[in-house]
Amino acid sequence: MATPVWLTSYTELSSNAVKKPSASYPDPPAFNKEIILNTKTKHGKEILGPTPEERDTLKVKKAWEIALAPSKSLPMNAIMSYFSGSSLQIFSLTMTFMLFSNPVKAIANVGPTFARYESDSTFSRILQTKLVFIALQLATMAVGVWKMGSMGVLPTKRSDWLAWESETLVLEKGVFVS
Amino acid sequence: MHVRALSLLLTLVFATLVRGLFADEAFVVDWHVASIGSIDRSRAILSPDSVAVFSESSVLASLDPGNGTVRWRHFLRESAVPRHSHLTRLDSSAILLAAATPADAGVTHIAAWVEDTGYLVWETYLAGGAPVGVSVAGDVYIMQSGGKVRRLSHSTGSEVWEYSLPEGHSPVDVVASKRNVLVITRKQDKGLGYFTLNTESGELASDSFVVVDKNPAAVSFLKSEGYVADVIAWTVPGQTSTITIANLSDATPSVHTITPKHQYASFSLTSTSTGIVVTITGLDGKSWTESYSSSRGKLTLVGATDPTESAIAVGDGRLFEVSKGSISSFTLGSADAKAESITEVSFPSSPIEFVTCSSSACIVGHKNGEYVFASITGHTWTRDESVANVVSVFLMELEEEGERISLGEVLFEENAAPLQAYIHRVKRHWNALASLPQYLIGFFHRFLSGDYDAVPIDTNSTVSDTFGFRKFIVLATTKGGLRALDTAHGGALAWKVDDILPSDVIVGIVPGDAKDKLYVVGAFGGVAHVNGMTGKIITTSKIAEIGLGDKVESVITFNDDGVQYIAAWTAHGRLHFLSGSTPSKPVYFSKATEDAIAGYIYKEDQIIPTWKFTLPTSSYRITSVASRDPDDKTVSVGRVLGDRSVLYKYLNPHILAVAAVDDATKSAALFLIDDVTGRLLYSSFHDDEVVDTAAGVKVVVGEHWVVYSYWSELATRGEKLVVLDLYESDIRNVRWSEGRNFSSFTETPLPFVQGQAYLFPEHITSLAVSRSRFGITSRDVIATLDTAQVAVLPKRLLDARRPVNRDPTNEEKEEGLVKYDPLSGNDKRFILSHVYNVIGTEKTVCSPANLESTVLVFSYGLDLFFTRITPSQPFDLLSKSFNKGQLLLTIFALLVGVRFTGPMVRRKQLNIRWGTQK
């Protein structure tokens, strides 16, 4: 049985397969068949794509952008934390929760986040960006800790440990005869 | 640890200032027993339609002859001394009470009261001594110990005339008739005699002092109760075979000496229309009467009854004979007459102390404090007044609720052959089914009403309710008996024992080593071991080693290293252990006397005096000493301040708070001493005060604080309540006792004391501290007031740290402090006793319920008052208004909703997946 044309054009990626009856329909505007099919221009000069080094630099640059993104929201978080006060309200509680949950999620997803930029050649540089990213997330959490501290829910004071202090053992037995 | 943290949270959350008793709780959670106190023959007036008494507890009362309930009563502690009082009938509708005033024995208070209502007709205060004799003949004639005889108007009490006895005469009595007034006196050299006064003018009718007995020692004076003849009789001390009787109604008194059949111990006199009847009790305890007719100046014996074991009394022309099971009445004067009526009455088995009768009924006073009213028609009632004379109290916990299965049954089922054990078990369960309907009824009742008190508990059972509100209050009385009252049934009598320690006086009652056992200890060394559930005496014994002339002063119970010891402390400073073992470790005892506190050490079975704390000057005397309840538990060792730092509590269990007054300078002082070493920890003097030293200083020790109160006459006049909070240090977060064992012998820093005074407008008669089961609930101070009320003063209000003259800062607000107000305690919502008139309460005991939030409070003295309080709100109990029905309906509606919407949602989601629905 002869292979249908549509099956060939789906399955075969060779240039022959792509070649279609040109008369059937025009190419889309700005489609340069030659660039796709040949690496050489009419003038015989090779069109150069980005080199691998350039590509890596681009990737690392992009990774740095992602890594430094939390630092932009950090001042806003700090200011909001400061102004939302130390009272235990639903707003400040939710905010504090976000200050912890978002960084934790971000840190947990640090691999997938940077996976796109990762390659063997950029491994060490991407690692730096990852560490900076994690450090900034930790800084966000630090804002959360500070916020909790200002709300008084951190056991930093003597009274927070009072329940664990036990009574002094009394050595003598005194009895008052009433 | 979690419990502790949780408890702190709970305390903070639930400790609110808004308190008070709810209207639907009044009369449900509390009860009150109105008492009158002990009465005797001379202070009870019985007539066919009324009973009026003036008791040893200064209560003037009128009882309903129908059922013995109190129609009205007046607590006359401030105006009448029972020992120097005369209660007589003024006319058919009013009674008259004359008595010395407590403040000044030289002043007599005399008042007329309407018998039906208790309204005051008139009252007057007379200088000139305590009343010696009172006689009513139209107007009132009163003789006072200072030698004054006065006639007072019958209707207004105003003085008509006054007569002073001549020099050398001491007053004996006054007898008034329509014609004249006989003033009976005793003169040193002449003997017993009388003057006759003119009724109208109060002047001597004749100058002569008529001598009726030359023996100046004649005492034991008795006036006739009669209405016709003015007959007096007297005896000579040591003379038990003759009685001298004088009839003063004749122009010249006729003096007779009669010789009763047997030697006598006591006698009483009644006059009849024809003569007199002498009721005599012999030396052997038997009683008889002798009737004499009086004519032409002669007294002739006309009849006598046979001496009988029964008690006899004469009332309005009748003779009553009271035996164990009946009361018989005779016509007076006919010696050998048959009883007119015999009424069967079951009297208590306790010996009869007195009988007093009207023409148709008698009141029989028994030694155990029960007064039985018995009319000849057979109508009887009993008032148990022994509960008005309480020596010692113990609130006994009852058995746990649950399946009644004995240990024996469990062992049988575990060890018997399987088939037998199975049959036994099935049988047991079958029998238990019998109580299922009652359980179900109770369950639904409780479920629907939310009222746990509404659940009927069998009055005869000894099972506690779920929340431990039901306990037995075991009272040891001065009448020698025990009474157990059921807290859940309005103070109903659960059991009673009379004469538990024969020929002994009960000193105290303490819990024994087993949960349901009690020790009752008497002054002369008698010890009874009683089952507290049933009142059955298990064993009685006697402390053998008790020395001659020594007696038990108090009974103590203490726990050391998990062993419960029970010991009796004697007047000679000896200690006798009643429980088998004696402590192996040294134990330090301290005992207060009038002017000092003495310390002792008990080691190697010997008690050795160690230290003595004496008051600064000899004019000081100790009025009250308090130590912390050894069962009081501490949950948190510090107090959390607003900035979350900690002030550590000074939790020395050896603190003894000694309150003293100085009668000379009218000042008060408080000393905190260590009861092991006698070291003075703190002292405060109120030298610039004018203290009511007779009322004394009342003091209690709470967890780490002391509250004491005294009545101050200085402006602002009132009861001053002083609170002292003790901390380890004034520096926050400093705890010197950390990681150390506490010993009184090491040089520990003195406590840092913060004090504050509050003002209370009423006289406080006693203070007590509430104690919850685990010590999580905050504490209340309970005060009994002389306004016949019981009040609660939250310790949160009596706080030394409240900011004075300024609003609290934010930090102080977080600490729960409110601005200082000296009258904080003066809030009517703090009155626990609401409409009850709780008179004469002298002490309060608190006992924890099973619920942590609830404390049972019992005040006693004269009246009994019981209630329960929730110092930190009932946080562990659903309120009655909680709508269970609504909750259930909501849950049900949700279930139905889920049942129907669940499939719908599932179907919809499935359709979306298949794309058949958008």
PDB file of N, CA and C in Angstrom, chain A residues 86 148-178, chain B residues 1 4 554 558-559 585 588-591 625 634 636 638 640 643-644 646 648 653-654 656 733 735 737-738 740-745:
ATOM      1  N   SER A  86       1.827  44.989  64.857  1.00  0.00           N
ATOM      2  CA  SER A  86       2.195  43.776  65.566  1.00  0.00           C
ATOM      3  C   SER A  86       0.986  43.045  66.116  1.00  0.00           C
ATOM      4  N   MET A 148       7.313  37.979  62.862  1.00  0.00           N
ATOM      5  CA  MET A 148       6.795  37.153  63.958  1.00  0.00           C
ATOM      6  C   MET A 148       7.301  37.654  65.295  1.00  0.00           C
ATOM      7  N   GLY A 149       8.571  38.037  65.250  1.00  0.00           N
ATOM      8  CA  GLY A 149       9.138  38.572  66.483  1.00  0.00           C
ATOM      9  C   GLY A 149       8.386  39.807  66.936  1.00  0.00           C
ATOM     10  N   SER A 150       8.078  40.682  65.987  1.00  0.00           N
ATOM     11  CA  SER A 150       7.388  41.914  66.370  1.00  0.00           C
ATOM     12  C   SER A 150       5.949  41.609  66.797  1.00  0.00           C
ATOM     13  N   MET A 151       5.406  40.498  66.308  1.00  0.00           N
ATOM     14  CA  MET A 151       4.062  40.123  66.759  1.00  0.00           C
ATOM     15  C   MET A 151       4.117  39.400  68.107  1.00  0.00           C
ATOM     16  N   GLY A 152       5.280  39.037  68.530  1.00  0.00           N
ATOM     17  CA  GLY A 152       5.418  38.412  69.842  1.00  0.00           C
ATOM     18  C   GLY A 152       5.121  36.934  69.852  1.00  0.00           C
ATOM     19  N   VAL A 153       5.273  36.301  68.699  1.00  0.00           N
ATOM     20  CA  VAL A 153       4.979  34.865  68.706  1.00  0.00           C
ATOM     21  C   VAL A 153       6.260  34.028  68.692  1.00  0.00           C
ATOM     22  N   LEU A 154       7.385  34.679  68.817  1.00  0.00           N
ATOM     23  CA  LEU A 154       8.618  33.904  68.902  1.00  0.00           C
ATOM     24  C   LEU A 154       9.002  33.731  70.371  1.00  0.00           C
ATOM     25  N   PRO A 155       9.391  32.567  70.753  1.00  0.00           N
ATOM     26  CA  PRO A 155       9.733  32.348  72.168  1.00  0.00           C
ATOM     27  C   PRO A 155      11.096  32.912  72.502  1.00  0.00           C
ATOM     28  N   THR A 156      11.163  34.223  72.520  1.00  0.00           N
ATOM     29  CA  THR A 156      12.450  34.850  72.775  1.00  0.00           C
ATOM     30  C   THR A 156      12.556  35.415  74.175  1.00  0.00           C
ATOM     31  N   LYS A 157      11.403  35.515  74.860  1.00  0.00           N
ATOM     32  CA  LYS A 157      11.427  36.149  76.173  1.00  0.00           C
ATOM     33  C   LYS A 157      11.375  35.084  77.272  1.00  0.00           C
ATOM     34  N   ARG A 158      11.694  35.531  78.470  1.00  0.00           N
ATOM     35  CA  ARG A 158      11.749  34.614  79.599  1.00  0.00           C
ATOM     36  C   ARG A 158      10.391  33.955  79.838  1.00  0.00           C
ATOM     37  N   SER A 159       9.324  34.740  79.647  1.00  0.00           N
ATOM     38  CA  SER A 159       8.003  34.218  79.958  1.00  0.00           C
ATOM     39  C   SER A 159       7.620  33.079  79.024  1.00  0.00           C
ATOM     40  N   ASP A 160       8.222  33.036  77.822  1.00  0.00           N
ATOM     41  CA  ASP A 160       7.847  31.979  76.893  1.00  0.00           C
ATOM     42  C   ASP A 160       8.315  30.616  77.379  1.00  0.00           C
ATOM     43  N   TRP A 161       9.282  30.613  78.240  1.00  0.00           N
ATOM     44  CA  TRP A 161       9.830  29.345  78.733  1.00  0.00           C
ATOM     45  C   TRP A 161       9.403  29.071  80.166  1.00  0.00           C
ATOM     46  N   LEU A 162       8.518  29.957  80.664  1.00  0.00           N
ATOM     47  CA  LEU A 162       8.120  29.849  82.074  1.00  0.00           C
ATOM     48  C   LEU A 162       7.421  28.525  82.352  1.00  0.00           C
ATOM     49  N   ALA A 163       6.633  28.062  81.383  1.00  0.00           N
ATOM     50  CA  ALA A 163       5.864  26.845  81.616  1.00  0.00           C
ATOM     51  C   ALA A 163       6.767  25.635  81.810  1.00  0.00           C
ATOM     52  N   TRP A 164       7.993  25.750  81.333  1.00  0.00           N
ATOM     53  CA  TRP A 164       8.900  24.603  81.479  1.00  0.00           C
ATOM     54  C   TRP A 164       9.733  24.699  82.752  1.00  0.00           C
ATOM     55  N   GLU A 165       9.579  25.800  83.440  1.00  0.00           N
ATOM     56  CA  GLU A 165      10.324  25.915  84.696  1.00  0.00           C
ATOM     57  C   GLU A 165       9.536  25.204  85.779  1.00  0.00           C
ATOM     58  N   SER A 166      10.233  24.453  86.582  1.00  0.00           N
ATOM     59  CA  SER A 166       9.505  23.685  87.589  1.00  0.00           C
ATOM     60  C   SER A 166       9.690  24.323  88.959  1.00  0.00           C
ATOM     61  N   GLU A 167       8.819  23.902  89.847  1.00  0.00           N
ATOM     62  CA  GLU A 167       8.877  24.432  91.203  1.00  0.00           C
ATOM     63  C   GLU A 167      10.133  23.947  91.901  1.00  0.00           C
ATOM     64  N   THR A 168      10.607  24.757  92.808  1.00  0.00           N
ATOM     65  CA  THR A 168      11.771  24.369  93.591  1.00  0.00           C
ATOM     66  C   THR A 168      11.395  23.264  94.557  1.00  0.00           C
ATOM     67  N   LEU A 169      12.295  22.333  94.687  1.00  0.00           N
ATOM     68  CA  LEU A 169      12.047  21.250  95.636  1.00  0.00           C
ATOM     69  C   LEU A 169      12.324  21.759  97.049  1.00  0.00           C
ATOM     70  N   VAL A 170      11.386  21.558  97.926  1.00  0.00           N
ATOM     71  CA  VAL A 170      11.537  22.046  99.296  1.00  0.00           C
ATOM     72  C   VAL A 170      12.053  20.918 100.162  1.00  0.00           C
ATOM     73  N   LEU A 171      13.105  21.179 100.897  1.00  0.00           N
ATOM     74  CA  LEU A 171      13.755  20.101 101.643  1.00  0.00           C
ATOM     75  C   LEU A 171      13.062  19.808 102.968  1.00  0.00           C
ATOM     76  N   GLU A 172      12.615  20.859 103.676  1.00  0.00           N
ATOM     77  CA  GLU A 172      12.044  20.612 104.992  1.00  0.00           C
ATOM     78  C   GLU A 172      10.528  20.504 104.911  1.00  0.00           C
ATOM     79  N   LYS A 173       9.961  19.790 105.859  1.00  0.00           N
ATOM     80  CA  LYS A 173       8.508  19.694 105.949  1.00  0.00           C
ATOM     81  C   LYS A 173       8.067  20.497 107.165  1.00  0.00           C
ATOM     82  N   GLY A 174       7.326  21.548 106.911  1.00  0.00           N
ATOM     83  CA  GLY A 174       6.819  22.363 108.010  1.00  0.00           C
ATOM     84  C   GLY A 174       5.324  22.185 108.147  1.00  0.00           C
ATOM     85  N   VAL A 175       4.860  22.046 109.363  1.00  0.00           N
ATOM     86  CA  VAL A 175       3.425  21.851 109.599  1.00  0.00           C
ATOM     87  C   VAL A 175       2.987  22.870 110.635  1.00  0.00           C
ATOM     88  N   PHE A 176       1.977  23.641 110.274  1.00  0.00           N
ATOM     89  CA  PHE A 176       1.425  24.593 111.244  1.00  0.00           C
ATOM     90  C   PHE A 176       0.242  23.932 111.954  1.00  0.00           C
ATOM     91  N   VAL A 177       0.320  23.894 113.264  1.00  0.00           N
ATOM     92  CA  VAL A 177      -0.735  23.274 114.066  1.00  0.00           C
ATOM     93  C   VAL A 177      -1.757  24.369 114.370  1.00  0.00           C
ATOM     94  N   SER A 178      -2.876  24.329 113.679  1.00  0.00           N
ATOM     95  CA  SER A 178      -3.856  25.410 113.852  1.00  0.00           C
ATOM     96  C   SER A 178      -4.781  25.098 115.022  1.00  0.00           C
TER      97      SER A 178
ATOM     98  N   MET B   1       3.727  19.211  80.136  1.00  0.00           N
ATOM     99  CA  MET B   1       4.175  20.520  79.715  1.00  0.00           C
ATOM    100  C   MET B   1       3.130  21.234  78.879  1.00  0.00           C
ATOM    101  N   ARG B   4       0.533  22.616  80.973  1.00  0.00           N
ATOM    102  CA  ARG B   4       0.898  23.883  81.615  1.00  0.00           C
ATOM    103  C   ARG B   4       0.700  25.052  80.666  1.00  0.00           C
ATOM    104  N   SER B 554      -5.483  20.032 119.122  1.00  0.00           N
ATOM    105  CA  SER B 554      -5.885  20.034 117.717  1.00  0.00           C
ATOM    106  C   SER B 554      -5.414  18.754 117.035  1.00  0.00           C
ATOM    107  N   PHE B 558      -0.989  15.679 107.701  1.00  0.00           N
ATOM    108  CA  PHE B 558      -0.033  16.212 106.730  1.00  0.00           C
ATOM    109  C   PHE B 558       0.551  15.073 105.930  1.00  0.00           C
ATOM    110  N   ASN B 559       1.067  15.453 104.773  1.00  0.00           N
ATOM    111  CA  ASN B 559       1.603  14.488 103.847  1.00  0.00           C
ATOM    112  C   ASN B 559       3.083  14.753 103.704  1.00  0.00           C
ATOM    113  N   LYS B 585      11.879  11.209 108.661  1.00  0.00           N
ATOM    114  CA  LYS B 585      12.618  12.454 108.449  1.00  0.00           C
ATOM    115  C   LYS B 585      12.174  13.472 109.505  1.00  0.00           C
ATOM    116  N   TYR B 588       8.991  19.764 111.017  1.00  0.00           N
ATOM    117  CA  TYR B 588       9.003  20.990 111.813  1.00  0.00           C
ATOM    118  C   TYR B 588       7.574  21.433 112.084  1.00  0.00           C
ATOM    119  N   PHE B 589       7.244  21.593 113.332  1.00  0.00           N
ATOM    120  CA  PHE B 589       5.898  22.015 113.705  1.00  0.00           C
ATOM    121  C   PHE B 589       5.941  23.431 114.264  1.00  0.00           C
ATOM    122  N   SER B 590       4.848  24.129 114.104  1.00  0.00           N
ATOM    123  CA  SER B 590       4.735  25.439 114.735  1.00  0.00           C
ATOM    124  C   SER B 590       3.337  25.580 115.294  1.00  0.00           C
ATOM    125  N   LYS B 591       3.245  26.267 116.411  1.00  0.00           N
ATOM    126  CA  LYS B 591       1.965  26.381 117.098  1.00  0.00           C
ATOM    127  C   LYS B 591       1.838  27.794 117.637  1.00  0.00           C
ATOM    128  N   VAL B 625      -3.736  33.425 112.559  1.00  0.00           N
ATOM    129  CA  VAL B 625      -2.515  32.938 111.926  1.00  0.00           C
ATOM    130  C   VAL B 625      -2.942  32.112 110.726  1.00  0.00           C
ATOM    131  N   THR B 634       0.675  24.926  92.512  1.00  0.00           N
ATOM    132  CA  THR B 634       1.201  26.030  91.716  1.00  0.00           C
ATOM    133  C   THR B 634       1.397  25.544  90.297  1.00  0.00           C
ATOM    134  N   SER B 636       2.274  27.921  87.658  1.00  0.00           N
ATOM    135  CA  SER B 636       3.320  28.732  87.065  1.00  0.00           C
ATOM    136  C   SER B 636       4.132  29.363  88.192  1.00  0.00           C
ATOM    137  N   GLY B 638       6.034  31.907  87.998  1.00  0.00           N
ATOM    138  CA  GLY B 638       6.268  33.330  87.847  1.00  0.00           C
ATOM    139  C   GLY B 638       5.035  34.047  87.367  1.00  0.00           C
ATOM    140  N   VAL B 640       3.813  36.728  84.564  1.00  0.00           N
ATOM    141  CA  VAL B 640       4.237  37.300  83.296  1.00  0.00           C
ATOM    142  C   VAL B 640       3.788  38.753  83.241  1.00  0.00           C
ATOM    143  N   ASP B 643       5.636  43.195  79.266  1.00  0.00           N
ATOM    144  CA  ASP B 643       6.714  43.104  78.278  1.00  0.00           C
ATOM    145  C   ASP B 643       7.242  41.676  78.171  1.00  0.00           C
ATOM    146  N   ARG B 644       6.465  40.754  78.641  1.00  0.00           N
ATOM    147  CA  ARG B 644       6.757  39.321  78.584  1.00  0.00           C
ATOM    148  C   ARG B 644       7.980  38.926  79.401  1.00  0.00           C
ATOM    149  N   VAL B 646       9.389  38.189  83.390  1.00  0.00           N
ATOM    150  CA  VAL B 646       8.771  37.413  84.454  1.00  0.00           C
ATOM    151  C   VAL B 646       9.186  37.945  85.816  1.00  0.00           C
ATOM    152  N   TYR B 648       9.321  36.446  89.408  1.00  0.00           N
ATOM    153  CA  TYR B 648       9.186  35.119  89.996  1.00  0.00           C
ATOM    154  C   TYR B 648       8.506  35.175  91.345  1.00  0.00           C
ATOM    155  N   PRO B 653       6.826  27.449 100.964  1.00  0.00           N
ATOM    156  CA  PRO B 653       5.650  26.844 101.590  1.00  0.00           C
ATOM    157  C   PRO B 653       5.635  27.004 103.108  1.00  0.00           C
ATOM    158  N   HIS B 654       6.726  27.526 103.645  1.00  0.00           N
ATOM    159  CA  HIS B 654       6.813  27.627 105.107  1.00  0.00           C
ATOM    160  C   HIS B 654       6.308  28.956 105.640  1.00  0.00           C
ATOM    161  N   LEU B 656       4.249  31.668 107.293  1.00  0.00           N
ATOM    162  CA  LEU B 656       3.199  31.759 108.287  1.00  0.00           C
ATOM    163  C   LEU B 656       2.856  33.245 108.414  1.00  0.00           C
ATOM    164  N   ASN B 733      12.926  38.759  85.628  1.00  0.00           N
ATOM    165  CA  ASN B 733      13.651  37.603  85.096  1.00  0.00           C
ATOM    166  C   ASN B 733      14.717  37.064  86.044  1.00  0.00           C
ATOM    167  N   ARG B 735      15.583  34.771  89.099  1.00  0.00           N
ATOM    168  CA  ARG B 735      15.063  33.700  89.951  1.00  0.00           C
ATOM    169  C   ARG B 735      16.235  33.058  90.674  1.00  0.00           C
ATOM    170  N   SER B 737      16.054  30.948  93.022  1.00  0.00           N
ATOM    171  CA  SER B 737      15.815  29.568  93.435  1.00  0.00           C
ATOM    172  C   SER B 737      15.998  28.591  92.284  1.00  0.00           C
ATOM    173  N   GLU B 738      16.376  29.103  91.108  1.00  0.00           N
ATOM    174  CA  GLU B 738      16.466  28.249  89.937  1.00  0.00           C
ATOM    175  C   GLU B 738      17.553  27.194  90.120  1.00  0.00           C
ATOM    176  N   ARG B 740      17.954  25.091  92.241  1.00  0.00           N
ATOM    177  CA  ARG B 740      18.397  24.825  93.601  1.00  0.00           C
ATOM    178  C   ARG B 740      17.273  24.140  94.363  1.00  0.00           C
ATOM    179  N   ASN B 741      17.615  23.475  95.429  1.00  0.00           N
ATOM    180  CA  ASN B 741      16.590  22.997  96.343  1.00  0.00           C
ATOM    181  C   ASN B 741      16.364  24.076  97.377  1.00  0.00           C
ATOM    182  N   PHE B 742      15.124  24.221  97.798  1.00  0.00           N
ATOM    183  CA  PHE B 742      14.828  25.263  98.764  1.00  0.00           C
ATOM    184  C   PHE B 742      14.974  24.724 100.176  1.00  0.00           C
ATOM    185  N   SER B 743      15.751  25.395 100.950  1.00  0.00           N
ATOM    186  CA  SER B 743      15.865  25.037 102.358  1.00  0.00           C
ATOM    187  C   SER B 743      15.758  26.307 103.175  1.00  0.00           C
ATOM    188  N   SER B 744      14.966  26.256 104.235  1.00  0.00           N
ATOM    189  CA  SER B 744      14.820  27.436 105.079  1.00  0.00           C
ATOM    190  C   SER B 744      16.112  27.738 105.824  1.00  0.00           C
ATOM    191  N   PHE B 745      17.010  26.761 105.899  1.00  0.00           N
ATOM    192  CA  PHE B 745      18.212  26.944 106.688  1.00  0.00           C
ATOM    193  C   PHE B 745      19.321  27.631 105.910  1.00  0.00           C
TER     194      PHE B 745
END
